[in-house]
Amino acid sequence: MANFFSLDLVFNALADPTRRAIIGRLTNGPASVSELAEPFEIGLPTFLKHIRVLEEGGLVSTTKAGRVRTCNLTPGALRSADTWLQLHIATWEERLDQLEAHLAHLSEKDRDND
Amino acid sequence: MANFFSLDLVFNALADPTRRAIIGRLTNGPASVSELAEPFEIGLPTFLKHIRVLEEGGLVSTTKAGRVRTCNLTPGALRSADTWLQLHIATWEERLDQLEAHLAHLSEKDRDND
């Protein structure tokens, strides 16, 4: 699952406050492009570019019915980014734990030698 | 803590395979720039640009001793990105659960009316 999404495109899509706000809105359910664009003081072409970057990252899918384009969150891409982060945080923490255990061991040995 | 890092810069730093590989290497402990650069077939100036983007994102800190620059992972930025993702995944999942409960309730009511 994690490999299905390009992490380059997912993280790139997340690197913008407007796009993160759109994701925030969509966690509460689908919305039309015009509903989504409303809170932002940017032109529609610029807004549509943001939607496209989110689609390219696999974070959002859109469907068109008549003149209305509806956006949906596709949470798999969020999860693949999260999986990557969690794995690296865990590796880092494991190393810290080992380092701590090693230092504790050294200081015990130090005490024994006193 | 989460607000201390610019999520724009953190996610931007993560949106590149070389930079993610550098982070992967640094989860195992500090390394010098030349050690880090070794597996990549790119020029040092380009490699140093990647290090700078990681520093700007708060993901890596560097210290210089003599001619050797050592890179360290600073895990706070990874955690702030992870916090953002987890929050949005949780909101999304909560909404799905509510939707499911609502549908189950409707189908129960439907049965009662039969």
Coordinates of C-alpha atoms in Angstrom, one line a residue:
Chain A
M1 CA 0.0 0.0 0.0
A2 CA 2.7 2.4 1.0
N3 CA 4.5 1.9 -2.3
F4 CA 1.4 2.7 -4.3
F5 CA 1.8 6.4 -3.6
S6 CA 4.8 8.5 -4.7
L7 CA 6.1 9.9 -1.4
D8 CA 7.7 12.8 -3.4
L9 CA 4.3 13.8 -4.7
V10 CA 2.5 13.2 -1.4
F11 CA 5.0 15.3 0.7
N12 CA 5.1 17.9 -2.0
A13 CA 1.3 18.2 -1.9
L14 CA 1.5 18.6 1.9
A15 CA 4.1 21.4 1.8
D16 CA 1.6 24.2 1.3
P17 CA -0.8 25.8 3.9
T18 CA -3.7 26.1 1.4
R19 CA -3.5 22.5 0.4
R20 CA -3.2 21.4 4.1
A21 CA -6.3 23.5 4.9
I22 CA -8.2 21.8 2.0
I23 CA -7.3 18.4 3.4
G24 CA -8.4 19.6 6.9
R25 CA -11.8 20.5 5.4
L26 CA -12.2 17.2 3.5
T27 CA -11.6 15.1 6.6
N28 CA -15.1 16.3 7.6
G29 CA -16.5 15.0 4.3
P30 CA -16.7 15.6 0.6
A31 CA -17.1 19.2 -0.7
S32 CA -17.5 20.9 -4.1
V33 CA -14.6 22.9 -5.5
S34 CA -16.5 26.2 -5.0
E35 CA -17.3 25.4 -1.4
L36 CA -13.7 24.5 -0.8
A37 CA -12.4 27.7 -2.5
E38 CA -14.7 30.0 -0.6
P39 CA -12.6 30.7 2.5
F40 CA -9.5 31.5 0.4
E41 CA -8.8 34.8 -1.2
I42 CA -7.1 33.4 -4.3
G43 CA -8.3 33.2 -7.9
L44 CA -10.0 30.0 -9.1
P45 CA -7.2 29.1 -11.5
T46 CA -4.7 29.1 -8.7
F47 CA -7.1 27.2 -6.4
L48 CA -7.6 24.6 -9.1
K49 CA -3.8 24.2 -9.4
H50 CA -3.8 23.3 -5.7
I51 CA -6.5 20.7 -6.3
R52 CA -4.5 19.3 -9.1
V53 CA -1.4 18.9 -6.9
L54 CA -3.5 17.2 -4.3
E55 CA -4.9 14.8 -7.0
E56 CA -1.4 14.1 -8.3
G57 CA -0.3 13.2 -4.8
G58 CA -3.2 10.8 -4.5
L59 CA -4.6 12.7 -1.5
V60 CA -7.8 13.9 -3.2
S61 CA -10.0 12.4 -5.9
T62 CA -12.6 14.4 -7.7
T63 CA -15.9 13.5 -9.5
K64 CA -17.9 15.8 -11.8
A65 CA -21.7 15.8 -12.0
G66 CA -23.1 18.4 -14.4
R67 CA -21.2 21.6 -13.6
V68 CA -20.3 20.6 -10.0
R69 CA -16.9 19.0 -9.3
T70 CA -16.8 17.2 -5.9
C71 CA -13.6 16.5 -4.0
N72 CA -13.1 13.6 -1.7
L73 CA -10.2 12.8 0.6
T74 CA -8.4 9.5 -0.3
P75 CA -6.7 8.7 3.0
G76 CA -4.3 6.1 1.7
A77 CA -1.8 8.7 0.7
L78 CA -1.9 10.3 4.2
R79 CA -1.3 6.8 5.7
S80 CA 1.6 6.1 3.4
A81 CA 3.3 9.3 4.4
D82 CA 2.5 8.5 8.1
T83 CA 3.9 5.0 7.7
W84 CA 7.2 6.4 6.4
L85 CA 7.4 8.9 9.3
Q86 CA 6.5 6.4 12.0
L87 CA 9.1 4.0 10.7
H88 CA 11.9 6.6 10.9
I89 CA 10.8 7.9 14.2
A90 CA 10.8 4.4 15.6
T91 CA 14.3 3.6 14.3
W92 CA 15.6 6.8 15.8
E93 CA 14.0 6.1 19.2
E94 CA 15.3 2.5 19.2
R95 CA 18.8 3.8 18.6
L96 CA 18.4 6.3 21.5
D97 CA 17.1 3.5 23.8
Q98 CA 20.1 1.3 22.9
L99 CA 22.5 4.3 23.5
E100 CA 20.9 4.9 26.9
A101 CA 21.1 1.2 27.8
H102 CA 24.8 1.2 26.7
L103 CA 25.5 4.3 28.8
A104 CA 23.7 2.8 31.9
H105 CA 25.8 -0.4 31.4
L106 CA 29.0 1.7 31.2
S107 CA 28.2 3.6 34.4
E108 CA 27.4 0.4 36.2
K109 CA 30.7 -1.1 35.2
D110 CA 32.3 2.2 36.4
R111 CA 30.7 1.8 39.8
D112 CA 31.8 -1.8 40.1
N113 CA 35.3 -0.8 39.4
D114 CA 35.3 1.8 42.2
Chain B
M1 CA 6.3 21.9 19.9
A2 CA 4.4 21.1 16.7
N3 CA 4.2 24.8 15.9
F4 CA 7.9 25.4 16.3
F5 CA 8.5 23.9 12.9
S6 CA 7.2 25.3 9.7
L7 CA 5.3 22.4 8.2
D8 CA 5.8 23.9 4.7
L9 CA 9.5 23.5 5.1
V10 CA 9.4 20.1 6.8
F11 CA 7.1 18.6 4.2
N12 CA 9.1 20.3 1.4
A13 CA 12.3 18.7 2.8
L14 CA 10.6 15.3 2.8
A15 CA 9.5 15.6 -0.8
D16 CA 12.8 14.3 -2.3
P17 CA 14.2 10.7 -2.3
T18 CA 17.8 11.8 -1.7
R19 CA 16.7 13.8 1.4
R20 CA 14.6 11.0 2.7
A21 CA 17.5 8.6 2.2
I22 CA 19.8 11.0 4.2
I23 CA 17.2 11.0 7.0
G24 CA 17.1 7.2 6.8
R25 CA 20.8 7.0 7.3
L26 CA 20.8 9.5 10.2
T27 CA 18.2 7.6 12.1
N28 CA 21.2 5.2 12.8
G29 CA 23.4 8.0 14.2
P30 CA 25.3 11.1 13.2
A31 CA 27.4 11.1 10.1
S32 CA 29.8 13.4 8.3
V33 CA 28.7 15.1 5.1
S34 CA 31.3 13.1 3.1
E35 CA 30.0 9.8 4.6
L36 CA 26.5 10.8 3.8
A37 CA 27.3 11.9 0.2
E38 CA 29.2 8.7 -0.6
P39 CA 26.3 6.5 -1.8
F40 CA 24.9 9.2 -4.1
E41 CA 26.1 9.9 -7.6
I42 CA 25.6 13.7 -7.4
G43 CA 28.1 16.5 -7.1
L44 CA 28.9 17.9 -3.7
P45 CA 27.3 21.3 -4.3
T46 CA 24.0 19.6 -5.1
F47 CA 24.4 17.4 -2.1
L48 CA 25.0 20.3 0.2
K49 CA 21.9 22.0 -1.1
H50 CA 19.9 18.9 0.1
I51 CA 21.6 19.2 3.5
R52 CA 20.6 22.9 3.6
V53 CA 16.9 22.1 2.7
L54 CA 17.0 19.5 5.6
E55 CA 18.5 22.1 7.9
E56 CA 15.9 24.7 6.9
G57 CA 13.1 22.2 7.6
G58 CA 14.6 21.6 11.1
L59 CA 15.2 17.9 10.3
V60 CA 18.9 18.0 10.5
S61 CA 21.4 20.0 12.5
T62 CA 25.1 20.2 11.6
T63 CA 28.2 21.0 13.6
K64 CA 31.7 21.7 12.2
A65 CA 34.9 20.5 13.8
G66 CA 38.0 21.4 11.8
R67 CA 37.2 20.4 8.2
V68 CA 34.6 17.9 9.1
R69 CA 30.9 18.8 9.2
T70 CA 28.8 16.3 11.1
C71 CA 25.0 15.9 10.5
N72 CA 22.6 14.9 13.2
L73 CA 18.9 14.1 12.9
T74 CA 16.7 16.4 15.0
P75 CA 13.5 14.3 15.4
G76 CA 11.2 17.1 16.5
A77 CA 10.4 18.1 13.0
L78 CA 9.6 14.5 12.0
R79 CA 7.3 14.3 15.0
S80 CA 5.5 17.6 14.1
A81 CA 4.8 16.3 10.6
D82 CA 3.6 13.0 12.1
T83 CA 1.4 14.8 14.6
W84 CA -0.3 16.7 11.7
L85 CA -0.9 13.5 9.7
Q86 CA -2.1 11.5 12.7
L87 CA -4.6 14.3 13.6
H88 CA -6.1 14.4 10.1
I89 CA -6.2 10.6 9.7
A90 CA -8.0 10.4 13.1
T91 CA -10.5 13.0 12.1
W92 CA -11.2 11.2 8.9
E93 CA -11.6 7.8 10.6
E94 CA -13.9 9.3 13.2
R95 CA -16.1 10.6 10.5
L96 CA -16.2 7.2 8.8
D97 CA -17.2 5.6 12.1
Q98 CA -20.0 8.1 12.6
L99 CA -21.2 7.5 9.1
E100 CA -21.1 3.7 9.6
A101 CA -23.0 4.0 12.9
H102 CA -25.6 6.3 11.2
L103 CA -26.1 3.8 8.3
A104 CA -26.4 0.9 10.8
H105 CA -29.0 2.9 12.7
L106 CA -31.0 3.6 9.5
S107 CA -31.0 0.0 8.5
E108 CA -32.2 -1.0 11.9
K109 CA -35.0 1.5 11.7
D110 CA -35.8 0.1 8.2
R111 CA -36.1 -3.5 9.7
D112 CA -38.3 -2.2 12.5
N113 CA -40.7 -0.7 10.0
D114 CA -41.1 -3.9 8.0

